[in-house]
XYZ file of C-alpha atoms in Angstrom:
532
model
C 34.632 -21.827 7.835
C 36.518 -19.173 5.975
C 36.680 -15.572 5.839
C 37.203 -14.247 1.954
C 36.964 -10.805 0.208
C 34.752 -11.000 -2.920
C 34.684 -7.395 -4.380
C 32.409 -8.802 -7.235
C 30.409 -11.588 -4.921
C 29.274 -8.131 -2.654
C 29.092 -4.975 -2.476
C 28.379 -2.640 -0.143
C 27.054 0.754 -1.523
C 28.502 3.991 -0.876
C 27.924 5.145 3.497
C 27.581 8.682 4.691
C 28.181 9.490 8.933
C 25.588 11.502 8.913
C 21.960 11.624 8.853
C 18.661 11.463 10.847
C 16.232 9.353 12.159
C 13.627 7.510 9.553
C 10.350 6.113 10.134
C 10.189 3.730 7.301
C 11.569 0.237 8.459
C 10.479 -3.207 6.736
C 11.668 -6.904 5.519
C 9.761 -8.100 2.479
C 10.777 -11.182 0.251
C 9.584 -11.025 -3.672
C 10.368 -13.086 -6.319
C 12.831 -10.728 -9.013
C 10.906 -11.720 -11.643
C 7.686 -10.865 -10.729
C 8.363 -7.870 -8.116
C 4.539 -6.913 -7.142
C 3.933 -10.182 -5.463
C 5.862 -9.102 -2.446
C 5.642 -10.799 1.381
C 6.975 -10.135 4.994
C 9.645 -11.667 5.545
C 10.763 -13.624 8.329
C 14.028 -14.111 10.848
C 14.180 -17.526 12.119
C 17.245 -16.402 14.390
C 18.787 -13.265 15.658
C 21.892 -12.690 17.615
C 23.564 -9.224 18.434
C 27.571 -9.052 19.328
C 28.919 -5.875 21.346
C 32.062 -4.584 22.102
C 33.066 -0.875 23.419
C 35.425 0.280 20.680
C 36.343 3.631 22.240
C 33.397 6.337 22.685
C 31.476 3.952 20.382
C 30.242 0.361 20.762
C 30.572 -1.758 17.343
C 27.262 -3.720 17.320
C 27.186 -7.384 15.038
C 23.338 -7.667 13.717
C 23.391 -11.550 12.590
C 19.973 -12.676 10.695
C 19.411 -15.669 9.193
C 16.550 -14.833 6.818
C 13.486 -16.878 5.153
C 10.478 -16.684 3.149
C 6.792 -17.106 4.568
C 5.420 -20.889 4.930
C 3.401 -21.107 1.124
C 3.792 -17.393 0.034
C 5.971 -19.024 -3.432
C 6.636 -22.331 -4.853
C 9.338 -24.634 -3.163
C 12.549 -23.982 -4.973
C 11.658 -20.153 -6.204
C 14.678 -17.892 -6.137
C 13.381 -14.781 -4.398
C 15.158 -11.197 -3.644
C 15.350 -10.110 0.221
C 15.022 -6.543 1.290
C 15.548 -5.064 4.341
C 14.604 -1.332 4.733
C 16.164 0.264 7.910
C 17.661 2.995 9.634
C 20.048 3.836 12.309
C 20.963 7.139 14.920
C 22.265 10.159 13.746
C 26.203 9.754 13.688
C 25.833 5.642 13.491
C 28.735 4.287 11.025
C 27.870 1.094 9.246
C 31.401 -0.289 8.602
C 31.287 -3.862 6.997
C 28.547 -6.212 6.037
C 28.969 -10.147 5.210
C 26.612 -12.862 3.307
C 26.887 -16.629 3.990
C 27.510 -18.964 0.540
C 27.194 -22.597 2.103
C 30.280 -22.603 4.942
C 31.890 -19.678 3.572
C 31.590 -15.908 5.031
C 31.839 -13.319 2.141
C 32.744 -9.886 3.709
C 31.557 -6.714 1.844
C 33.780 -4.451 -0.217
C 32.864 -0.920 0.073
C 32.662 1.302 -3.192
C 30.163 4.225 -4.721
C 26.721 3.345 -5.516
C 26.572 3.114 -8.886
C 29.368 0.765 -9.254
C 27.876 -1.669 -6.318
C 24.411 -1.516 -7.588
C 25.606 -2.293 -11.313
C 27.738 -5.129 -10.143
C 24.428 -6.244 -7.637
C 21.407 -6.019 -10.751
C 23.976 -8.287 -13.395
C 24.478 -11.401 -11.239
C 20.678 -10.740 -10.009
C 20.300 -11.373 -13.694
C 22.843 -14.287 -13.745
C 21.281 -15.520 -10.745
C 24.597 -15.843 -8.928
C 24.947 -14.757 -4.798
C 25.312 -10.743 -4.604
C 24.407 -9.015 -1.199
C 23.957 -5.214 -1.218
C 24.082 -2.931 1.666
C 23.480 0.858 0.347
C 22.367 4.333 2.128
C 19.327 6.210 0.121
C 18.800 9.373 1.883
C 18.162 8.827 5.202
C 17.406 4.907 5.001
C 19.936 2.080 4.830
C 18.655 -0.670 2.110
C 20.138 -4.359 2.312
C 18.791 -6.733 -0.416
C 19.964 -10.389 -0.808
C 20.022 -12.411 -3.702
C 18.905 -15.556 -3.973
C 16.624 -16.567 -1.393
C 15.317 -20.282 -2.149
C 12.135 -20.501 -0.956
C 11.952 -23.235 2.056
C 15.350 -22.293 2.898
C 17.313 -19.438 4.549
C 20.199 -17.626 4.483
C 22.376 -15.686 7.080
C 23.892 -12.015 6.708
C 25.386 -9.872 8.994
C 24.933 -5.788 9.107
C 27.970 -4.571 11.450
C 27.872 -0.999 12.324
C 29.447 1.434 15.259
C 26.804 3.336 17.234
C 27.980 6.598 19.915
C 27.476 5.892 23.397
C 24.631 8.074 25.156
C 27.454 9.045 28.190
C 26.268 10.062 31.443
C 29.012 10.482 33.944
C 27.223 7.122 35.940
C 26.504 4.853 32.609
C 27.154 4.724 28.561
C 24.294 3.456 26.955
C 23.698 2.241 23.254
C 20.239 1.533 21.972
C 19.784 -1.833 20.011
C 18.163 -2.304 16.652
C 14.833 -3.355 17.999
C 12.454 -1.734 15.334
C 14.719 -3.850 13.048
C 13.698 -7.344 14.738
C 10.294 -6.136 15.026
C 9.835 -6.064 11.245
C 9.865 -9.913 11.005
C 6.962 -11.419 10.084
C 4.602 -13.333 13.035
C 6.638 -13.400 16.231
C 10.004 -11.725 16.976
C 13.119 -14.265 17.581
C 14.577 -15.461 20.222
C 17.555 -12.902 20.795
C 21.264 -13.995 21.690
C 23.051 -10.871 23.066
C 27.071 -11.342 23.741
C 28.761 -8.945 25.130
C 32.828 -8.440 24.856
C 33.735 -6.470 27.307
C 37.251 -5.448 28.996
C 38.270 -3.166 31.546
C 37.715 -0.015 31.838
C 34.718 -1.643 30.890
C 32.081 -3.550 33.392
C 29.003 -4.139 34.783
C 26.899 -4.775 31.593
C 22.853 -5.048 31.685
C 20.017 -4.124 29.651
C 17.995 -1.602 31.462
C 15.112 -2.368 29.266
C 14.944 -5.729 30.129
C 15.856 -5.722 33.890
C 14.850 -9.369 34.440
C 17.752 -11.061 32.333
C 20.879 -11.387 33.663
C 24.151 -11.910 31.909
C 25.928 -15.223 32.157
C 30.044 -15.213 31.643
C 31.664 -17.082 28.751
C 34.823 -17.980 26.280
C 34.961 -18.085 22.909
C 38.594 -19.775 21.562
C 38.501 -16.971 18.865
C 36.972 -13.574 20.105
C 38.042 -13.618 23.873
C 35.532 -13.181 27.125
C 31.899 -12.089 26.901
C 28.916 -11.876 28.697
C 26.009 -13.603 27.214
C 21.996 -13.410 27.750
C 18.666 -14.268 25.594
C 15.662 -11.980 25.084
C 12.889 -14.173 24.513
C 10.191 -14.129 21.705
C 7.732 -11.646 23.383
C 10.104 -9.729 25.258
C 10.451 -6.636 22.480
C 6.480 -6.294 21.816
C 6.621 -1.695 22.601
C 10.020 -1.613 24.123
C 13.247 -0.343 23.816
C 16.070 -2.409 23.538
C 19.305 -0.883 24.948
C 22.462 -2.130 26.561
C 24.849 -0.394 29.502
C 27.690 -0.599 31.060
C 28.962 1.809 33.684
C 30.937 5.280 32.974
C 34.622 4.616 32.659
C 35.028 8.422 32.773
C 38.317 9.638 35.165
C 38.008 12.936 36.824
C 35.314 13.529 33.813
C 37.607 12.354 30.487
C 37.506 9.500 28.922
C 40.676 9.303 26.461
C 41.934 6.463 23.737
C 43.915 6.371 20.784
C 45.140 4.208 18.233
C 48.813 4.938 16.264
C 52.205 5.178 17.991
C 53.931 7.751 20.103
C 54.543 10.194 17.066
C 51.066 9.973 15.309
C 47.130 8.397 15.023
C 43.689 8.897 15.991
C 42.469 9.669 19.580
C 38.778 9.313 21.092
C 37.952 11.483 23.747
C 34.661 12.097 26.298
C 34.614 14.995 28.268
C 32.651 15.995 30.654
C 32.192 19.934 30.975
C 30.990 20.483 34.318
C 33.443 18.747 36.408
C 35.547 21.670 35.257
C 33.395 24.181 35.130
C 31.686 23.595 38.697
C 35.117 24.079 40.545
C 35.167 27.848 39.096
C 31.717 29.124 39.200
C 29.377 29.789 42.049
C 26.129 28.098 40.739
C 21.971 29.532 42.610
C 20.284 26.857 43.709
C 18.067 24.681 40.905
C 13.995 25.405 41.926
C 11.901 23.093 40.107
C 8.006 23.127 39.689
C 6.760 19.667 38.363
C 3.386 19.375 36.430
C 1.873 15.648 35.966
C -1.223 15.134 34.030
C -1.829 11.380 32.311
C -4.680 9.891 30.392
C -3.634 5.824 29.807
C -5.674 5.854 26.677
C -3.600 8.202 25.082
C -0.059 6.635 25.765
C -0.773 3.042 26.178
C 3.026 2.215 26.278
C 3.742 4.178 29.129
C 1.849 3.087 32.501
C 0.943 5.880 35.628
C 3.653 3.824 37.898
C 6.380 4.008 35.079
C 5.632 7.815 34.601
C 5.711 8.334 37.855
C 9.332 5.942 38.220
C 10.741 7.684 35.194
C 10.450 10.947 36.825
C 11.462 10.446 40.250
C 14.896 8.904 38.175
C 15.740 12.093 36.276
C 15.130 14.366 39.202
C 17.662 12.199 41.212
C 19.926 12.519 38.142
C 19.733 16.289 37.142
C 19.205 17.540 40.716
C 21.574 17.861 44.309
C 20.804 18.032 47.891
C 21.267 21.728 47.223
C 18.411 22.378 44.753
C 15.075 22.045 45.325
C 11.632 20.497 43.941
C 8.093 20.622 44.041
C 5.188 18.258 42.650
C 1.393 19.383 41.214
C -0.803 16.789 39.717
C -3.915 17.763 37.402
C -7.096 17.279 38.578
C -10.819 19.244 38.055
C -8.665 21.154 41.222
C -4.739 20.749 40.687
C -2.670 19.388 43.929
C 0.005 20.654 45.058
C 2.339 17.695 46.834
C 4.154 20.094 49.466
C 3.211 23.282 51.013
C 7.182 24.908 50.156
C 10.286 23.857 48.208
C 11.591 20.502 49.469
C 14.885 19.617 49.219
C 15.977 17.172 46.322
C 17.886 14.991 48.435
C 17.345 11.658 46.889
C 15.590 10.308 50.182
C 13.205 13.821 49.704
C 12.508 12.670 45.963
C 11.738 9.084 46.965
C 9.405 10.295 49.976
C 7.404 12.271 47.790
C 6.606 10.111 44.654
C 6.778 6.725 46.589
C 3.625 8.816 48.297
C 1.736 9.123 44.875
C -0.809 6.484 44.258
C -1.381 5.677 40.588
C -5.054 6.309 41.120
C -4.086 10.067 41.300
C -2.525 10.441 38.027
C -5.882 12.542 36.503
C -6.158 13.508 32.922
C -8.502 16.700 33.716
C -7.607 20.427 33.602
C -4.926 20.832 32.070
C -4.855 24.681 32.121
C -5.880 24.745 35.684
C -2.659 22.796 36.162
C -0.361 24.866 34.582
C -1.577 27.882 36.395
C -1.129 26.584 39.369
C 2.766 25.965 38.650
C 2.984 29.451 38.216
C 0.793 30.628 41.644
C 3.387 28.125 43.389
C 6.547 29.416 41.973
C 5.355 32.941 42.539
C 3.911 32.525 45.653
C 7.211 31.107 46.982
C 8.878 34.350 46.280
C 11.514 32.813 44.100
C 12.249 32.157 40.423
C 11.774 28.883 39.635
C 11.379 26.524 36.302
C 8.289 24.371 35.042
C 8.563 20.902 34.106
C 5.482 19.801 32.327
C 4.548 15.938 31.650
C 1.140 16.052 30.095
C -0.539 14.249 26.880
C -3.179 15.798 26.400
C -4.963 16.736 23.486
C -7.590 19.201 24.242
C -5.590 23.155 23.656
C -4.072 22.266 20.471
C -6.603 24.268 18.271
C -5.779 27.900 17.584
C -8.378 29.851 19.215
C -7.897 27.694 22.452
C -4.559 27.600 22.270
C -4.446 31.191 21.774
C -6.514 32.257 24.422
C -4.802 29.998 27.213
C -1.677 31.862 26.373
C -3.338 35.050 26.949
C -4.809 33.970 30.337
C -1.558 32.393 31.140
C 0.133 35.333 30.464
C -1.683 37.713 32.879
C -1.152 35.272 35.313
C 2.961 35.022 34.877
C 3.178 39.054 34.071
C 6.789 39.938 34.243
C 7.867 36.863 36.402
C 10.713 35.032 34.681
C 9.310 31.180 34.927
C 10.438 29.585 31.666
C 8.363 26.294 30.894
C 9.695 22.986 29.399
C 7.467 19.929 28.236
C 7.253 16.769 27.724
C 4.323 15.887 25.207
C 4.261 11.571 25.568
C 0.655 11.201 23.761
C 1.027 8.443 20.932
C -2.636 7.504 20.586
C -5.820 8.970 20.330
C -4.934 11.979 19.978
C -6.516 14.662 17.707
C -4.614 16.472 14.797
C -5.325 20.754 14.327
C -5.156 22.188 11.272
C -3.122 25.886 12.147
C -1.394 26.658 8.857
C 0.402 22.965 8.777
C -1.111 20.427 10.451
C -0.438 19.976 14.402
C -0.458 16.997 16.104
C -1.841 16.969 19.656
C -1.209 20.529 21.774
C 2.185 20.951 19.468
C 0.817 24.657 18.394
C -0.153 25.621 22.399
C 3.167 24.065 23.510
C 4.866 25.874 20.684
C 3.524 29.225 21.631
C 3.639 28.884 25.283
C 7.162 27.978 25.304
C 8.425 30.072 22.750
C 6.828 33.277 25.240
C 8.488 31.902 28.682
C 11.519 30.859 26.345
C 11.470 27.349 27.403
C 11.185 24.540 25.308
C 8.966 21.215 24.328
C 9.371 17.944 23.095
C 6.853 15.192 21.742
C 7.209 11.550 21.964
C 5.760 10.981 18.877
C 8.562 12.776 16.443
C 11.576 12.760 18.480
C 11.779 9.709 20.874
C 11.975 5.924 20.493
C 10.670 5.606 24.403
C 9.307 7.905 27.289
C 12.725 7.457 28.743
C 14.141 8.898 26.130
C 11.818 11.863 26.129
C 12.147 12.693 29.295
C 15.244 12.407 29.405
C 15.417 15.292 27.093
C 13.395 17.249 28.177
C 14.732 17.503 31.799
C 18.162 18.084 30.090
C 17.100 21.480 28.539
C 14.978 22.364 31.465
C 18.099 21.714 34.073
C 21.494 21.617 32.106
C 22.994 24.820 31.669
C 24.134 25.918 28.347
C 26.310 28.167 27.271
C 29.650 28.948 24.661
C 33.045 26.983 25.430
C 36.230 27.331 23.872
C 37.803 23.907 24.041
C 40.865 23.040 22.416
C 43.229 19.828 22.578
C 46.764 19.424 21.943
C 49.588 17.378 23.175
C 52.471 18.563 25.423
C 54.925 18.736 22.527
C 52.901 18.343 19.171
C 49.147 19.002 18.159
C 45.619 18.089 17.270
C 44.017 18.320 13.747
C 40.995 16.984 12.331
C 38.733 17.892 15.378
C 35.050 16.583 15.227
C 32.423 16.652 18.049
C 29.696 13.863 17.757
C 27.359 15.922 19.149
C 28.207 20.030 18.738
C 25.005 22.163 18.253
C 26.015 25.704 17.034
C 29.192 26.641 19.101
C 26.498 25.651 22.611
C 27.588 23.332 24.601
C 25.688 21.443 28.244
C 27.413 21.826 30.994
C 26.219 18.335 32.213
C 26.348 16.655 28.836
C 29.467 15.300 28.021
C 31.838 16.232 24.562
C 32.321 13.745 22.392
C 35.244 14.606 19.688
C 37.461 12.716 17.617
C 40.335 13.611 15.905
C 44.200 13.049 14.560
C 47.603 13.786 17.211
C 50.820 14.990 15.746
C 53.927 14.349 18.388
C 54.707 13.225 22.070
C 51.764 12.923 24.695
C 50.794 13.754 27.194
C 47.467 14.784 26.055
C 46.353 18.476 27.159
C 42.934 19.472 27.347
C 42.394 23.385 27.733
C 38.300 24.175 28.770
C 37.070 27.915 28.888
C 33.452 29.254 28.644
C 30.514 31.402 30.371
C 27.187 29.466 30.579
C 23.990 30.938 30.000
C 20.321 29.556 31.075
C 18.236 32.996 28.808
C 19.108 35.982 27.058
């Protein structure tokens, strides 16, 4: 098989590093001569190659792609698209097409020039492949398609670790496999992984386990298969553990004089060492109705947040637990200690059966009565999907209520919104899904903050994830600035700045161009902030 450049065979349209998540995600076949009669198409097989390239992992999407069973005539050249996007700061960097044996790799140029080179051999009905980025959604069309046989492509991109200092973690295309018609494939996953690198796993799939091999060509991997059913609601992500050192993680590519360097760093193993940090207090609120998130079960609710409490929290903060119910109950009569033993004690203790979707007012109240009652200042964690307080004049009037109840105490509230289904929409100068307008104001007045599931997260996980991170994470201005011990740095960029604010407990991840002799020297400064 041979690898050849074919700047007129392909193109691939013009790519931009940035842009945001889209909703819009589909694989339809259609004959290009007759473009309203358009079908689902299907993947007959699906494979996914990985391999830590720095603070990114490159991820190989192979699909070999096919037309419905008696959608067109035998023999019918059709047109394939594939409608799909990828995470904010994701870099699709090459794309091939399979003629017969051969691999034809994609030549990147500006849109107009692909596209013109794509429609005339459409119209000499020759092989194009075009890969091209419209607005916020990444289009791949293929050209022809015979109907009753396939053809294979490959989308290769480089996707940004999520970096904890324990794990790196990249999500995998999964709403991309899901847009096959009938059943998903069967799933290859290889893994090429080198030190620093090790342990890989898919957390989303904890029941496969990865199997060693060799390939003559690309080196060592680790290989497992995701079978057919196996993606039906899920996330699919992949994770190896941190290869952070003393909280960097630091590669380059060019010589001693000059090139490109990758760096993770992780604020707070800096910052800790010079700052005398009060105690975390944290009041958690659960309150669950299954028929409104029917992805997310009371015993993986439950799991999910006794895992981010162990993560965010130390021996030396503390925790308590309320669950909503016609009369809200409180887990422990004082703060208990979020030892990782304390954390399991309590939740292992909480019966699914428990989980109540009733009162949710009641239950935020009593978060406040507990925190103030305990004669300390303390933060709210709220897991709720309801949809009851999202209209204005209730939502208005629990913030009233809630308000007398707080009066000047500083308890800041941050939740976690997970409804998906069944959930009503209000109508409060824009429509409002769910309690968005009553979390909105609520949080906005203790100067917390909320998230919902259904606009900003792939998974629960995910969302509480996030949510725990601005409850928990300190924030805060840093002046960080990298050099080398005789030269410079140039061409800084940070994957993930947001306005000059960095989290303490969220590492930096910047890349950028050296000038000289290493070493490399990493100067850190900054005052955090929790409110102003």
């Amino acid at each position: 098989m041979k690898l050849q450049r074919y700047c007129l065979a392909i193109a691939l349209g013009i790519l931009c590093l940035h842009q945001s998540k889209a909703q819009t995600i589909f694989f339809n076949v259609w004959d290009p001569q007759a473009n309203w009669n358009a079908h689902r198409g299907v993947f007959q097989q699906a494979s996914i190659t990985l391999r830590p390239v720095g603070i990114y992992t490159e991820v190989g999407l192979y699909l070999t792609i096919a037309a419905p069973e008696g959608t067109f005539e035998t023999g019918t050249q059709l047109e394939a698209g594939l409608n799909f996007s990828l995470p904010q700061n994701a870099i699709v960097n090459d794309s091939w097409l399979w003629v017969d044996s051969t691999i034809i790799q994609a030549k990147i140029m500006d849109r107009w020039s692909a596209t013109t080179i794509y429609e005339n051999i459409v119209n000499r009905r020759k092989d194009p492949s075009l890969l091209t980025k419209n607005g916020n959604v990444y289009s791949l069309r293929v050209y022809p398609l015979i109907m009753g046989k396939s053809r294979r492509v490959k989308i290769n991109y480089l996707m940004p670790g999520e970096w904890t200092a324990e794990e790196v973690k990249t999500v995998l295309p999964a709403d991309i496999l899901r847009s096959s018609w009938g059943s998903n494939p069967e799933i290859e996953i290889k893994a090429f992984v080198e030190a620093p690198w090790k342990n890989p796993r898919l957390p989303s799939h904890p029941e496969l386990v990865f199997t060693s091999g060799f390939d003559p060509v690309l080196g060592n991997y680790f290989a497992t298969r995701i079978p057919k059913a196996s993606l039906d609601n899920r996330e699919l992500s992949f994770t190896l553990d941190s290869p952070l050192n003393n909280g960097v993680f630091l590669t380059r590519s060019g010589n001693d004089q000059e090139g490109t360097y990758q760096m993770v760093l992780l604020p707070e193993h800096f910052l800790k060492a010079t700052q005398i940090e009060k105690p975390q207090r944290v009041m958690v609120l659960v309150q669950y109705e299954a028929e409104r998130s029917p992805g997310v079960t009371a015993k993986q609710l439950l799991s999910t947040i006794k895992s981010q409490l162990k993560k965010a929290l130390g021996p030396e903060d503390f925790f308590n637990v309320a669950l909503a119910g016609v009369v809200p109950q409180v887990l422990a009569k004082d703060w208990v200690s979020a030892d990782e033993k304390e954390i399991d004690r309590i939740f292992d203790g909480i019966a699914a059966e428990k989980l109540s979707g009733f009162n949710l007012p009641g239950l935020l109240a009593k978060g406040i009565e507990v925190i103030k009652t305990g004669g300390a200042e303390g933060k709210v964690v709220v897991f709720a999907n309801s949809g009851s307080e999202g209209g204005a004049n209730t939502a208005n009037a629990l913030v009233k209520e809630l308000e007398d109840i707080k009066g000047n105490t500083n308890i800041p509230f941050f939740i976690a919104d997970f409804a998906t289904h069944n959930t009503p929409s209000y109508y409060v100068n824009y429509n409002s899904f769910g309690n968005a307008f009553f979390y909105l104001r609520w949080t906005y007045q203790t100067k917390g903050d909320f998230r919902q599931q259904k606009f900003c997260c792939g998974s629960f996980e995910e969302l509480a994830n996030d949510v725990m991170t601005l409850a928990l994470a300190e924030k805060g201005p840093l002046d960080l600035h990298t050099s080398l011990d005789a030269g410079f740095c140039y061409n800084r960029y940070d994957l993930n700045h947001e306005e000059g604010l960095y989290y303490q407990s969220k590492p930096i991840l910047q890349i950028g161009r050296y000038q000289g002799k290493w070493p490399f020297v990493i100067e850190l400064a900054g005052i955090s902030h929790e409110y102003e």
